[in-house]
């Protein structure tokens, strides 16, 4: 045995590769009895990207059974940590569409979401319901303030364009002028293919049953949750287990 392949050196190399490829390492460390993240889709926003069949004609190129888990409106102390723990337990990466003022209020929690390997997109600064009903300049200013707040919290600076150019409208309330402004800046617009409808109060088991019924109908897709909702945080471990048992696969997205 040479010094090049001693156990300690192998352990060090292993640790290095784990830190360099968190998604792959997480799946390997998790083992076959966990859901894992089956693939990471690189999404180009160079064209006019608008995806999610609840709002738009197209969606992401997902295969049958593939599910993109998305969580809106955080970071939110209490529930976001629970959701991160459930995702980590199953080695699943997800996409969080954060509200700017939440990221400003809880920057350490925002950074933790990123540090755990999830993708962080944008969801306006103050969550107007809806942006389409505001004067356009006000709506644009709120969107822009949201980009700045989230990037400031995550990376310590905002360059004038969001590092991850993924945006979701509060309440899916878009307008054509706002869409065109985002497209001109190569910022992709994300709707959803199915909703958890977790804005409605229900018991965690009712929430679980509702989402699984919808997933079976759509055979996967972009799924909208809220990491602000206790019922969602409570049901997530059982939901991820149900996904695995029924053959659904978790995918995540990153900018191309
Ligand atoms: Zn929202």
mmCIF file of C-alpha atoms and ligand atoms in Angstrom:
data_model
loop_
_atom_site.group_PDB
_atom_site.id
_atom_site.type_symbol
_atom_site.label_atom_id
_atom_site.label_comp_id
_atom_site.label_asym_id
_atom_site.label_seq_id
_atom_site.Cartn_x
_atom_site.Cartn_y
_atom_site.Cartn_z
ATOM 1 C CA UNK A 1 0.000 0.000 0.000
ATOM 2 C CA UNK A 2 1.493 3.345 -0.990
ATOM 3 C CA UNK A 3 0.842 6.656 0.634
ATOM 4 C CA UNK A 4 -1.325 7.495 -2.356
ATOM 5 C CA UNK A 5 -4.042 5.030 -1.453
ATOM 6 C CA UNK A 6 -4.032 4.829 2.314
ATOM 7 C CA UNK A 7 -7.456 4.722 3.887
ATOM 8 C CA UNK A 8 -7.053 8.249 5.199
ATOM 9 C CA UNK A 9 -6.160 9.553 1.763
ATOM 10 C CA UNK A 10 -9.072 7.701 0.205
ATOM 11 C CA UNK A 11 -11.327 9.145 2.878
ATOM 12 C CA UNK A 12 -10.046 12.606 2.097
ATOM 13 C CA UNK A 13 -10.601 12.131 -1.627
ATOM 14 C CA UNK A 14 -14.027 10.785 -0.891
ATOM 15 C CA UNK A 15 -14.807 13.810 1.219
ATOM 16 C CA UNK A 16 -13.566 16.097 -1.539
ATOM 17 C CA UNK A 17 -15.672 14.454 -4.198
ATOM 18 C CA UNK A 18 -18.666 14.581 -1.889
ATOM 19 C CA UNK A 19 -18.259 18.297 -1.452
ATOM 20 C CA UNK A 20 -17.770 18.862 -5.178
ATOM 21 C CA UNK A 21 -20.817 16.910 -6.339
ATOM 22 C CA UNK A 22 -23.385 17.275 -3.587
ATOM 23 C CA UNK A 23 -26.293 15.880 -5.598
ATOM 24 C CA UNK A 24 -24.556 12.707 -6.748
ATOM 25 C CA UNK A 25 -22.856 12.180 -3.406
ATOM 26 C CA UNK A 26 -26.109 12.638 -1.550
ATOM 27 C CA UNK A 27 -27.808 9.957 -3.630
ATOM 28 C CA UNK A 28 -24.875 7.580 -3.167
ATOM 29 C CA UNK A 29 -24.785 8.174 0.563
ATOM 30 C CA UNK A 30 -28.520 7.714 0.823
ATOM 31 C CA UNK A 31 -28.723 4.226 -0.605
ATOM 32 C CA UNK A 32 -31.370 2.405 -2.602
ATOM 33 C CA UNK A 33 -34.084 2.656 0.031
ATOM 34 C CA UNK A 34 -34.301 6.417 -0.408
ATOM 35 C CA UNK A 35 -36.013 8.394 -3.141
ATOM 36 C CA UNK A 36 -32.920 10.366 -4.208
ATOM 37 C CA UNK A 37 -32.727 12.853 -7.044
ATOM 38 C CA UNK A 38 -32.856 10.918 -10.308
ATOM 39 C CA UNK A 39 -31.524 13.727 -12.490
ATOM 40 C CA UNK A 40 -30.871 17.436 -12.659
ATOM 41 C CA UNK A 41 -32.275 19.183 -15.691
ATOM 42 C CA UNK A 42 -30.354 22.139 -17.097
ATOM 43 C CA UNK A 43 -32.927 24.708 -18.156
ATOM 44 C CA UNK A 44 -32.056 27.387 -20.685
ATOM 45 C CA UNK A 45 -33.877 30.678 -20.315
ATOM 46 C CA UNK A 46 -32.428 32.070 -23.544
ATOM 47 C CA UNK A 47 -35.677 31.591 -25.437
ATOM 48 C CA UNK A 48 -39.021 32.756 -24.137
ATOM 49 C CA UNK A 49 -39.330 30.163 -21.392
ATOM 50 C CA UNK A 50 -42.818 29.835 -19.890
ATOM 51 C CA UNK A 51 -43.587 26.451 -18.405
ATOM 52 C CA UNK A 52 -46.285 24.864 -16.285
ATOM 53 C CA UNK A 53 -49.527 23.593 -17.795
ATOM 54 C CA UNK A 54 -51.809 25.184 -15.223
ATOM 55 C CA UNK A 55 -50.896 28.546 -16.792
ATOM 56 C CA UNK A 56 -49.106 27.936 -20.085
ATOM 57 C CA UNK A 57 -49.324 25.569 -23.062
ATOM 58 C CA UNK A 58 -45.934 23.986 -22.404
ATOM 59 C CA UNK A 59 -44.001 22.457 -19.571
ATOM 60 C CA UNK A 60 -40.493 21.178 -18.902
ATOM 61 C CA UNK A 61 -39.323 18.093 -20.833
ATOM 62 C CA UNK A 62 -40.102 15.693 -17.997
ATOM 63 C CA UNK A 63 -40.661 11.989 -18.551
ATOM 64 C CA UNK A 64 -43.725 10.212 -17.181
ATOM 65 C CA UNK A 65 -43.252 9.751 -13.454
ATOM 66 C CA UNK A 66 -40.771 12.595 -13.048
ATOM 67 C CA UNK A 67 -41.664 15.238 -10.467
ATOM 68 C CA UNK A 68 -40.083 18.632 -9.907
ATOM 69 C CA UNK A 69 -40.782 19.629 -6.310
ATOM 70 C CA UNK A 70 -41.126 23.383 -5.845
ATOM 71 C CA UNK A 71 -41.665 25.339 -2.644
ATOM 72 C CA UNK A 72 -42.894 28.936 -2.659
ATOM 73 C CA UNK A 73 -43.038 31.889 -0.259
ATOM 74 C CA UNK A 74 -40.131 31.088 2.079
ATOM 75 C CA UNK A 75 -37.774 31.105 3.720
ATOM 76 C CA UNK A 76 -40.044 30.694 6.733
ATOM 77 C CA UNK A 77 -38.581 29.791 10.140
ATOM 78 C CA UNK A 78 -39.969 26.555 11.534
ATOM 79 C CA UNK A 79 -41.496 25.012 8.455
ATOM 80 C CA UNK A 80 -38.590 25.575 6.042
ATOM 81 C CA UNK A 81 -36.206 23.723 8.375
ATOM 82 C CA UNK A 82 -38.652 20.813 8.610
ATOM 83 C CA UNK A 83 -38.896 20.664 4.850
ATOM 84 C CA UNK A 84 -35.123 20.763 4.444
ATOM 85 C CA UNK A 85 -34.799 17.897 6.911
ATOM 86 C CA UNK A 86 -37.359 15.773 5.060
ATOM 87 C CA UNK A 87 -35.674 16.415 1.714
ATOM 88 C CA UNK A 88 -32.229 15.643 3.151
ATOM 89 C CA UNK A 89 -33.484 12.382 4.640
ATOM 90 C CA UNK A 90 -34.465 11.210 1.144
ATOM 91 C CA UNK A 91 -31.557 12.908 -0.693
ATOM 92 C CA UNK A 92 -34.004 14.951 -2.735
ATOM 93 C CA UNK A 93 -33.143 18.330 -4.235
ATOM 94 C CA UNK A 94 -35.925 20.809 -4.902
ATOM 95 C CA UNK A 95 -36.458 24.349 -6.166
ATOM 96 C CA UNK A 96 -37.476 27.120 -3.787
ATOM 97 C CA UNK A 97 -39.076 30.297 -5.159
ATOM 98 C CA UNK A 98 -38.274 32.785 -2.432
ATOM 99 C CA UNK A 99 -39.939 36.049 -1.529
ATOM 100 C CA UNK A 100 -37.396 38.878 -1.307
ATOM 101 C CA UNK A 101 -38.570 40.287 2.000
ATOM 102 C CA UNK A 102 -38.491 36.821 3.562
ATOM 103 C CA UNK A 103 -34.894 36.345 2.412
ATOM 104 C CA UNK A 104 -34.019 39.769 3.827
ATOM 105 C CA UNK A 105 -35.634 38.883 7.149
ATOM 106 C CA UNK A 106 -34.064 35.396 7.359
ATOM 107 C CA UNK A 107 -30.842 35.462 5.313
ATOM 108 C CA UNK A 108 -29.160 32.599 7.183
ATOM 109 C CA UNK A 109 -32.105 30.317 6.457
ATOM 110 C CA UNK A 110 -32.084 31.405 2.805
ATOM 111 C CA UNK A 111 -28.386 30.550 2.589
ATOM 112 C CA UNK A 112 -28.993 27.203 4.252
ATOM 113 C CA UNK A 113 -31.476 26.252 1.519
ATOM 114 C CA UNK A 114 -28.820 27.031 -1.085
ATOM 115 C CA UNK A 115 -26.025 25.342 0.874
ATOM 116 C CA UNK A 116 -28.024 22.112 1.057
ATOM 117 C CA UNK A 117 -27.924 21.914 -2.720
ATOM 118 C CA UNK A 118 -31.340 23.205 -3.646
ATOM 119 C CA UNK A 119 -32.067 25.664 -6.421
ATOM 120 C CA UNK A 120 -33.336 29.084 -5.390
ATOM 121 C CA UNK A 121 -35.534 31.042 -7.773
ATOM 122 C CA UNK A 122 -37.556 34.207 -7.284
ATOM 123 C CA UNK A 123 -41.115 35.081 -6.341
ATOM 124 C CA UNK A 124 -41.201 38.933 -6.111
ATOM 125 C CA UNK A 125 -40.312 41.077 -3.109
ATOM 126 C CA UNK A 126 -43.637 41.565 -1.300
ATOM 127 C CA UNK A 127 -45.885 38.970 -2.974
ATOM 128 C CA UNK A 128 -48.570 41.295 -4.413
ATOM 129 C CA UNK A 129 -51.772 39.449 -5.287
ATOM 130 C CA UNK A 130 -51.335 40.026 -8.080
ATOM 131 C CA UNK A 131 -48.536 41.818 -9.882
ATOM 132 C CA UNK A 132 -50.786 42.041 -12.947
ATOM 133 C CA UNK A 133 -53.180 44.296 -11.043
ATOM 134 C CA UNK A 134 -50.488 46.825 -10.116
ATOM 135 C CA UNK A 135 -49.331 49.671 -12.345
ATOM 136 C CA UNK A 136 -46.653 48.120 -14.515
ATOM 137 C CA UNK A 137 -43.827 50.233 -13.097
ATOM 138 C CA UNK A 138 -44.782 49.212 -9.554
ATOM 139 C CA UNK A 139 -44.939 45.565 -10.533
ATOM 140 C CA UNK A 140 -41.557 45.728 -12.239
ATOM 141 C CA UNK A 141 -40.066 47.461 -9.211
ATOM 142 C CA UNK A 142 -41.359 44.741 -6.876
ATOM 143 C CA UNK A 143 -39.992 41.974 -9.093
ATOM 144 C CA UNK A 144 -36.638 43.723 -9.283
ATOM 145 C CA UNK A 145 -36.486 44.328 -5.531
ATOM 146 C CA UNK A 146 -37.164 40.632 -5.027
ATOM 147 C CA UNK A 147 -34.255 39.640 -7.291
ATOM 148 C CA UNK A 148 -31.981 42.027 -5.404
ATOM 149 C CA UNK A 149 -33.101 40.932 -1.936
ATOM 150 C CA UNK A 150 -32.696 37.210 -2.591
ATOM 151 C CA UNK A 151 -29.325 37.561 -4.315
ATOM 152 C CA UNK A 152 -28.093 39.902 -1.594
ATOM 153 C CA UNK A 153 -29.066 37.365 1.053
ATOM 154 C CA UNK A 154 -27.615 34.391 -0.831
ATOM 155 C CA UNK A 155 -24.479 35.821 -2.404
ATOM 156 C CA UNK A 156 -23.898 39.167 -0.668
ATOM 157 C CA UNK A 157 -24.477 41.163 -3.823
ATOM 158 C CA UNK A 158 -26.854 41.742 -6.711
ATOM 159 C CA UNK A 159 -25.371 42.292 -10.148
ATOM 160 C CA UNK A 160 -28.491 43.636 -11.857
ATOM 161 C CA UNK A 161 -29.638 40.221 -13.072
ATOM 162 C CA UNK A 162 -30.628 37.325 -10.812
ATOM 163 C CA UNK A 163 -27.940 34.641 -10.511
ATOM 164 C CA UNK A 164 -30.623 31.996 -11.032
ATOM 165 C CA UNK A 165 -32.939 33.487 -13.670
ATOM 166 C CA UNK A 166 -36.037 31.567 -12.604
ATOM 167 C CA UNK A 167 -39.194 33.479 -11.636
ATOM 168 C CA UNK A 168 -42.679 32.483 -10.522
ATOM 169 C CA UNK A 169 -45.517 35.022 -10.247
ATOM 170 C CA UNK A 170 -47.395 35.228 -6.944
ATOM 171 C CA UNK A 171 -50.767 33.629 -7.549
ATOM 172 C CA UNK A 172 -49.613 32.925 -11.151
ATOM 173 C CA UNK A 173 -50.814 36.465 -11.891
ATOM 174 C CA UNK A 174 -48.805 37.376 -14.967
ATOM 175 C CA UNK A 175 -49.353 39.980 -17.657
ATOM 176 C CA UNK A 176 -48.058 40.075 -21.184
ATOM 177 C CA UNK A 177 -46.000 43.271 -20.682
ATOM 178 C CA UNK A 178 -44.366 41.795 -17.556
ATOM 179 C CA UNK A 179 -43.752 38.503 -19.351
ATOM 180 C CA UNK A 180 -42.101 40.325 -22.226
ATOM 181 C CA UNK A 181 -39.898 42.335 -19.879
ATOM 182 C CA UNK A 182 -38.701 39.156 -18.177
ATOM 183 C CA UNK A 183 -38.150 37.371 -21.491
ATOM 184 C CA UNK A 184 -36.054 40.268 -22.754
ATOM 185 C CA UNK A 185 -33.770 39.719 -19.769
ATOM 186 C CA UNK A 186 -33.681 35.944 -20.348
ATOM 187 C CA UNK A 187 -35.533 35.229 -17.126
ATOM 188 C CA UNK A 188 -37.628 32.070 -17.269
ATOM 189 C CA UNK A 189 -41.215 32.012 -16.018
ATOM 190 C CA UNK A 190 -42.321 28.981 -14.023
ATOM 191 C CA UNK A 191 -45.917 28.048 -13.446
ATOM 192 C CA UNK A 192 -46.849 24.557 -12.250
ATOM 193 C CA UNK A 193 -48.374 21.408 -13.723
ATOM 194 C CA UNK A 194 -50.197 20.532 -10.541
ATOM 195 C CA UNK A 195 -50.938 22.212 -7.256
ATOM 196 C CA UNK A 196 -50.886 20.825 -3.760
ATOM 197 C CA UNK A 197 -53.511 23.496 -2.983
ATOM 198 C CA UNK A 198 -51.816 23.696 0.399
ATOM 199 C CA UNK A 199 -53.079 27.253 0.849
ATOM 200 C CA UNK A 200 -56.278 25.511 1.954
ATOM 201 C CA UNK A 201 -56.136 24.312 5.548
ATOM 202 C CA UNK A 202 -56.315 20.543 5.803
ATOM 203 C CA UNK A 203 -54.878 17.793 7.956
ATOM 204 C CA UNK A 204 -51.518 16.427 6.800
ATOM 205 C CA UNK A 205 -52.992 13.061 5.795
ATOM 206 C CA UNK A 206 -55.689 14.777 3.743
ATOM 207 C CA UNK A 207 -52.964 16.879 2.127
ATOM 208 C CA UNK A 208 -50.987 13.752 1.339
ATOM 209 C CA UNK A 209 -53.992 12.009 -0.185
ATOM 210 C CA UNK A 210 -54.844 15.018 -2.337
ATOM 211 C CA UNK A 211 -51.354 15.402 -3.767
ATOM 212 C CA UNK A 212 -50.939 11.700 -4.494
ATOM 213 C CA UNK A 213 -54.297 11.594 -6.314
ATOM 214 C CA UNK A 214 -53.250 14.519 -8.473
ATOM 215 C CA UNK A 215 -49.810 13.018 -9.138
ATOM 216 C CA UNK A 216 -51.368 9.773 -10.315
ATOM 217 C CA UNK A 217 -53.587 11.754 -12.693
ATOM 218 C CA UNK A 218 -50.803 13.872 -14.194
ATOM 219 C CA UNK A 219 -48.090 11.174 -13.935
ATOM 220 C CA UNK A 220 -45.737 13.786 -12.502
ATOM 221 C CA UNK A 221 -44.798 17.310 -13.496
ATOM 222 C CA UNK A 222 -43.961 20.579 -11.776
ATOM 223 C CA UNK A 223 -45.584 20.362 -8.364
ATOM 224 C CA UNK A 224 -46.295 23.457 -6.280
ATOM 225 C CA UNK A 225 -45.976 23.377 -2.507
ATOM 226 C CA UNK A 226 -45.422 26.155 0.044
ATOM 227 C CA UNK A 227 -42.628 25.814 2.588
ATOM 228 C CA UNK A 228 -44.584 28.189 4.817
ATOM 229 C CA UNK A 229 -47.327 25.629 5.466
ATOM 230 C CA UNK A 230 -47.221 23.357 8.547
ATOM 231 C CA UNK A 231 -49.449 20.726 6.918
ATOM 232 C CA UNK A 232 -46.980 20.475 4.022
ATOM 233 C CA UNK A 233 -43.978 20.204 6.315
ATOM 234 C CA UNK A 234 -45.767 17.543 8.344
ATOM 235 C CA UNK A 235 -46.715 15.347 5.393
ATOM 236 C CA UNK A 236 -43.511 15.671 3.383
ATOM 237 C CA UNK A 237 -41.666 12.608 4.799
ATOM 238 C CA UNK A 238 -44.678 10.390 4.054
ATOM 239 C CA UNK A 239 -45.134 12.029 0.672
ATOM 240 C CA UNK A 240 -41.546 11.322 -0.409
ATOM 241 C CA UNK A 241 -41.939 7.728 0.741
ATOM 242 C CA UNK A 242 -45.184 7.421 -1.222
ATOM 243 C CA UNK A 243 -43.482 8.837 -4.314
ATOM 244 C CA UNK A 244 -40.779 6.185 -4.046
ATOM 245 C CA UNK A 245 -43.233 3.354 -3.454
ATOM 246 C CA UNK A 246 -45.343 4.352 -6.465
ATOM 247 C CA UNK A 247 -42.339 4.722 -8.768
ATOM 248 C CA UNK A 248 -42.233 8.488 -9.100
ATOM 249 C CA UNK A 249 -38.790 10.072 -9.463
ATOM 250 C CA UNK A 250 -37.637 13.429 -8.148
ATOM 251 C CA UNK A 251 -35.791 15.731 -10.534
ATOM 252 C CA UNK A 252 -34.413 19.185 -9.992
ATOM 253 C CA UNK A 253 -33.580 22.083 -12.282
ATOM 254 C CA UNK A 254 -30.584 24.388 -12.565
ATOM 255 C CA UNK A 255 -29.838 27.203 -15.014
ATOM 256 C CA UNK A 256 -28.143 25.954 -18.198
HETATM 257 ZN ZN1 LIG B 1 -46.562 32.671 -3.413
#
